[in-house]
Short mmCIF file of C-alpha atoms in Angstrom, two decimals:
data_model
loop_
_atom_site.label_atom_id
_atom_site.label_comp_id
_atom_site.label_asym_id
_atom_site.label_seq_id
_atom_site.Cartn_x
_atom_site.Cartn_y
_atom_site.Cartn_z
CA MET M 1 135.42 -32.93 24.55
CA ALA M 2 133.51 -34.88 27.21
CA LEU M 3 134.78 -36.47 30.39
CA SER M 4 136.03 -40.04 30.29
CA PRO M 5 133.58 -42.43 32.03
CA PHE M 6 135.91 -43.09 34.98
CA ALA M 7 137.16 -39.51 35.46
CA LEU M 8 135.30 -38.92 38.75
CA HIS M 9 135.89 -42.31 40.26
CA ASP M 10 139.58 -42.46 39.34
CA LEU M 11 140.13 -38.99 40.84
CA SER M 12 138.27 -39.95 44.04
CA GLU M 13 140.32 -43.17 44.39
CA ALA M 14 143.57 -41.25 43.80
CA VAL M 15 142.68 -38.70 46.50
CA LEU M 16 141.76 -41.49 48.94
CA GLY M 17 145.10 -43.20 48.27
CA CYS M 18 147.08 -39.97 48.73
CA VAL M 19 145.43 -39.12 52.03
CA CYS M 20 145.67 -42.68 53.37
CA ALA M 21 149.39 -42.87 52.54
CA ALA M 22 150.03 -39.51 54.22
CA LEU M 23 148.17 -40.56 57.39
CA ASP M 24 150.27 -43.74 57.58
CA GLU M 25 153.46 -41.74 57.07
CA THR M 26 152.50 -39.34 59.88
CA ALA M 27 151.74 -42.30 62.18
CA ARG M 28 155.20 -43.76 61.52
CA ALA M 29 156.86 -40.42 62.31
CA ILE M 30 154.81 -39.43 65.38
CA PRO M 31 154.27 -41.85 68.28
CA GLU M 32 150.65 -42.45 69.34
CA GLN M 33 149.24 -40.86 66.16
CA PRO M 34 146.86 -43.28 64.43
CA GLY M 35 147.40 -44.01 60.76
CA CYS M 36 144.93 -44.51 57.96
CA PRO M 37 141.79 -46.25 59.20
CA CYS M 38 141.08 -49.69 57.74
CA ARG M 39 137.61 -48.31 56.92
CA ALA M 40 138.74 -46.04 54.07
CA CYS M 41 136.43 -45.75 51.09
CA VAL M 42 135.06 -43.69 48.26
CA VAL M 43 131.37 -43.21 49.08
CA PRO M 44 128.34 -42.04 47.11
CA GLY M 45 127.01 -38.82 48.62
CA THR M 46 127.54 -37.60 52.16
CA PRO M 47 129.22 -40.28 54.30
CA ALA M 48 127.28 -41.87 57.15
CA TRP M 49 128.90 -41.57 60.54
CA ASP M 50 128.42 -45.30 61.07
CA GLU M 51 131.07 -45.76 63.70
CA CYS M 52 134.47 -44.35 64.42
CA VAL M 53 135.88 -47.47 66.12
CA ASP M 54 138.23 -49.27 63.75
CA PRO M 55 136.26 -52.33 62.58
CA CYS M 56 139.49 -54.23 61.93
CA SER M 57 141.02 -53.97 65.38
CA GLY M 58 138.43 -52.37 67.65
CA ASP M 59 140.91 -49.52 68.14
CA MET M 60 139.14 -46.42 69.44
CA ALA M 61 141.49 -44.18 67.44
CA GLY M 62 141.04 -46.06 64.16
CA GLY M 63 138.20 -44.12 62.65
CA GLN M 64 136.79 -43.75 59.16
CA LEU M 65 138.19 -42.00 56.07
CA THR M 66 135.90 -41.20 53.15
CA VAL M 67 136.04 -39.28 49.88
CA ASN M 68 132.84 -38.20 48.15
CA VAL M 69 131.81 -35.96 45.28
CA ALA M 70 129.82 -32.96 46.54
CA ARG M 71 129.10 -31.32 43.17
CA ILE M 72 130.12 -31.14 39.53
CA TYR M 73 129.76 -28.08 37.34
CA PRO M 74 131.05 -26.64 34.02
CA SER M 75 133.80 -24.04 34.13
CA THR M 76 135.22 -21.87 31.37
CA ARG M 77 137.41 -19.88 33.81
CA PHE M 78 138.28 -22.41 36.52
CA PRO M 79 137.14 -22.45 39.34
CA GLU M 80 134.23 -20.15 38.40
CA GLU M 81 130.92 -21.78 37.54
CA ASP M 82 129.99 -21.40 33.87
CA GLN M 83 126.51 -20.04 33.13
CA GLU M 84 126.69 -20.32 29.33
CA VAL M 85 123.65 -21.76 27.57
CA ARG M 86 124.60 -24.96 25.75
CA GLY M 87 122.92 -27.47 23.48
CA LEU M 88 122.15 -25.24 20.52
CA ARG M 89 124.42 -27.08 18.10
CA GLY M 90 126.29 -30.31 18.61
CA CYS M 91 128.37 -31.19 21.61
CA THR M 92 130.20 -28.12 22.85
CA PRO M 93 131.12 -28.80 26.46
CA PRO M 94 133.15 -26.29 28.45
CA PRO M 95 136.92 -26.71 28.44
CA THR M 96 136.89 -27.74 32.10
CA THR M 97 134.58 -29.61 34.42
CA ALA M 98 135.01 -28.64 38.07
CA VAL M 99 134.52 -31.33 40.72
CA GLU M 100 134.21 -30.55 44.41
CA LEU M 101 135.49 -33.43 46.54
CA VAL M 102 134.99 -33.79 50.28
CA VAL M 103 137.53 -35.70 52.36
CA THR M 104 136.11 -36.68 55.77
CA LEU M 105 138.24 -38.23 58.50
CA LEU M 106 136.54 -39.31 61.74
CA ARG M 107 138.08 -40.57 64.98
CA CYS M 108 136.43 -41.50 68.28
CA ALA M 109 135.86 -38.59 70.64
CA PRO M 110 136.22 -38.80 74.41
CA MET M 111 132.77 -39.30 75.92
CA VAL M 112 131.05 -39.13 79.29
CA ASN M 113 132.08 -42.19 81.33
CA GLU M 114 129.75 -44.78 82.94
CA GLN M 115 129.58 -42.71 86.12
CA GLY M 116 128.37 -39.66 84.15
CA CYS M 117 131.63 -37.76 84.42
CA PRO M 118 132.83 -35.73 81.43
CA PRO M 119 136.14 -36.54 79.74
CA THR M 120 139.22 -35.25 81.52
CA CYS M 121 141.21 -32.33 80.16
CA GLU M 122 144.01 -34.78 79.37
CA GLU M 123 141.65 -36.97 77.30
CA LEU M 124 140.31 -33.92 75.47
CA ALA M 125 143.83 -32.61 74.82
CA ALA M 126 144.91 -35.99 73.43
CA ALA M 127 141.89 -36.07 71.09
CA ALA M 128 142.60 -32.48 70.02
CA ARG M 129 146.22 -33.39 69.26
CA VAL M 130 145.14 -36.30 67.03
CA THR M 131 142.56 -34.08 65.28
CA HIS M 132 145.04 -31.26 64.72
CA LEU M 133 147.70 -33.61 63.32
CA ASP M 134 145.06 -35.23 61.08
CA SER M 135 143.99 -31.77 59.91
CA VAL M 136 147.47 -30.75 58.81
CA THR M 137 148.20 -34.18 57.31
CA VAL M 138 145.07 -34.17 55.14
CA TYR M 139 145.73 -30.59 54.00
CA ASN M 140 149.38 -31.27 53.18
CA SER M 141 148.61 -34.54 51.41
CA LEU M 142 146.23 -32.82 49.00
CA MET M 143 148.61 -29.92 48.38
CA CYS M 144 151.50 -32.26 47.64
CA CYS M 145 149.78 -35.16 45.92
CA LEU M 146 146.97 -33.72 43.79
CA PRO M 147 149.25 -32.02 41.25
CA HIS M 148 150.79 -35.42 40.42
CA THR M 149 147.51 -37.27 39.79
CA ALA M 150 147.23 -36.14 36.16
CA GLY M 151 150.50 -37.04 34.49
CA ARG M 152 153.20 -34.66 33.27
CA ARG M 153 151.06 -31.56 32.96
CA GLY M 154 149.80 -31.70 36.52
CA ARG M 155 146.31 -30.98 37.75
CA ARG M 156 144.70 -27.66 38.63
CA PHE M 157 142.85 -27.43 41.93
CA VAL M 158 141.66 -24.97 44.55
CA MET M 159 141.81 -25.87 48.23
CA GLY M 160 138.48 -25.25 49.87
CA GLN M 161 137.53 -24.82 53.48
CA GLN M 162 138.54 -27.30 56.13
CA ARG M 163 136.45 -27.56 59.26
CA ILE M 164 136.49 -29.60 62.42
CA THR M 165 133.31 -31.68 62.73
CA GLY M 166 131.76 -33.02 65.92
CA PRO M 167 131.98 -34.25 68.50
CA GLN M 168 128.76 -35.93 67.47
CA GLY M 169 127.67 -39.52 67.92
CA GLY M 170 130.96 -40.30 69.64
CA CYS M 171 133.03 -39.06 66.67
CA VAL M 172 135.13 -36.01 65.97
CA GLY M 173 137.15 -35.25 62.88
CA ILE M 174 137.78 -33.05 59.90
CA GLU M 175 136.09 -32.29 56.62
CA GLN M 176 138.32 -30.90 53.83
CA ARG M 177 136.89 -29.63 50.55
CA VAL M 178 138.86 -29.29 47.33
CA ILE M 179 137.75 -28.24 43.84
CA VAL M 180 139.59 -30.05 41.06
CA ALA M 181 139.65 -29.30 37.32
CA LEU M 182 138.91 -32.23 35.03
CA PRO M 183 139.73 -31.53 31.40
CA GLY M 184 137.58 -33.20 28.79
CA CYS M 185 139.40 -35.95 26.95
CA SER M 186 136.76 -38.17 25.35
CA PRO M 187 134.84 -37.40 22.19
CA CYS M 188 131.12 -36.70 22.49
CA PRO M 189 128.82 -39.52 21.43
CA GLU M 190 127.66 -39.41 17.84
CA GLU M 191 124.28 -37.83 17.33
CA VAL M 192 121.54 -40.26 16.40
CA SER M 193 119.07 -39.12 13.72
CA PRO M 194 115.39 -39.78 14.47
#
């Protein structure tokens, strides 16, 4: 069986929604923790670090949340990459297609001020607190939400590495990788005779 046409996009949108909802929930529970940025999108390829200021409010803590597909590969024993030669007869795709998603959350980092002084320890500690809370929130949201994005049977996934990115270009944040199993559920197209 082949993948349905919207399998990747629907999964990416579901992950974006899960993470955004979790960030908002954390913001409601913890004073001074920013919620989901208004700039939250599924993007093609690696996200550009356009700006970490919230474009909706100008809030320096607003940031940018993106989900993108890093790679797709066949898998007979998920999450291992399948190296089987295919295409000898008919449509015989592997039982699973593995998709590696990257969730990137950026916030503004404290910068050198107009007088050339570096950020204070208090400013750095406040930025670290936001980053650390974001880190745990993103991780927990994927662990709790991903299994429920595929109906009754659940969804198989492997949490990948999370790393702190930046500060760079005035932004600091996290990048979380996750490999998700997509079972085939659409029939292969009919072969056309020449």
